[in-house]
Amino acid sequence: MGIVLGPNRYGKAEVRVVRVTRDGGIHRIKDLNVGIALSGDMDEVHLSGDNAAVLTTDAQKNTVFAFAKKHGVGEIEEFALLLARHFVDSQPTIHHARVEIEEYGWDRVPVEDGPPGERHSFVRSGAETRTCLVHSDGTGGEESVVSGLTDLVVLNSTGSEFHGFIKDEYTTLAETDDRILATAVTARWRHRGLDADWATSYRQARKSLLDAFAGTHSLSLQQTLYAMGRRVLTEDPEVCEVRLVMPNRHHFAVDLSPFGLDNPNEVFFAADRPYGLIEGTVLDDEAPGSNSAWK
């Protein structure tokens, strides 16, 4: 039996960087969690412990901080591409960089008191987190961008049914033509190219997801998932593939009959586990395939 070294990569995980931009008394915040993974001529560091090809993970971390200062932080896709290209372009032993970023949003707190023109108080905005995943072989090489979000919590209090499913000896779930449909959406979408207006694209994709969720009379969460992915593709032709993960956050109507009370779908028990987990991909079947973009 021959034993060989297979695919490998290394990097720095969860580099937390907060960039404050000061415009007089008005401040702006970018709050990021950056993950880096590099690959290339790394055989010897595994086989013999020779570190000559290794850019330290500490240097990778410091690059994030230095670039946040030197270049600022605009859209996370731009910042990720900037970092990925730098690692490949600057080090001959590094051939590929993977950079993944989570962005935590902050909204400015309205201030009635205090000096005019001072705006430096913030509150975390929303539950969802914006994400991106960039792969780069360096400037002029193959590159890909996947944008997305996690924990977009949504709920329809009606307009959802579930019936006609398989019934075997273990089935106890009753059919229903009126139920709560709730989920926490994780969505990622792959771009055809690298010239997108990232901010506009993100806002449009988020809006498309919400519009489709609200506008679909659902016979299953799978049907809603497909409608959401289809809406993103329809509204933004620069997006060619959408992948969605949607847990079914079950809400069960409580039996209030022991207390002499009716419950026409007004009082529910929100069960956090176990839960159904629905996953799916919606794509343009003419778009070039790129499974590596998601990894």
PDB file of C-alpha atoms in Angstrom, residues 107 118 122 142 144 158 180 182 192 217 253 272 287:
ATOM      1  CA  ASP A 107     -27.400  50.587  13.304  1.00  0.00           C
ATOM      2  CA  GLU A 118     -21.945  63.603  16.956  1.00  0.00           C
ATOM      3  CA  PHE A 122     -24.716  51.891  17.756  1.00  0.00           C
ATOM      4  CA  GLU A 142      -9.384  31.733 -11.558  1.00  0.00           C
ATOM      5  CA  SER A 144     -15.092  32.993  -7.533  1.00  0.00           C
ATOM      6  CA  THR A 158     -50.945  31.521   8.060  1.00  0.00           C
ATOM      7  CA  ILE A 180     -47.448  28.554  11.144  1.00  0.00           C
ATOM      8  CA  ALA A 182     -41.223  29.557  10.496  1.00  0.00           C
ATOM      9  CA  ARG A 192     -21.254  34.698 -12.538  1.00  0.00           C
ATOM     10  CA  HIS A 217     -48.844  30.120  -0.335  1.00  0.00           C
ATOM     11  CA  ALA A 253     -51.331  24.389  18.442  1.00  0.00           C
ATOM     12  CA  ASP A 272     -36.892  24.258  19.264  1.00  0.00           C
ATOM     13  CA  ALA A 287     -24.379  28.489 -15.945  1.00  0.00           C
TER      14      ALA A 287
END
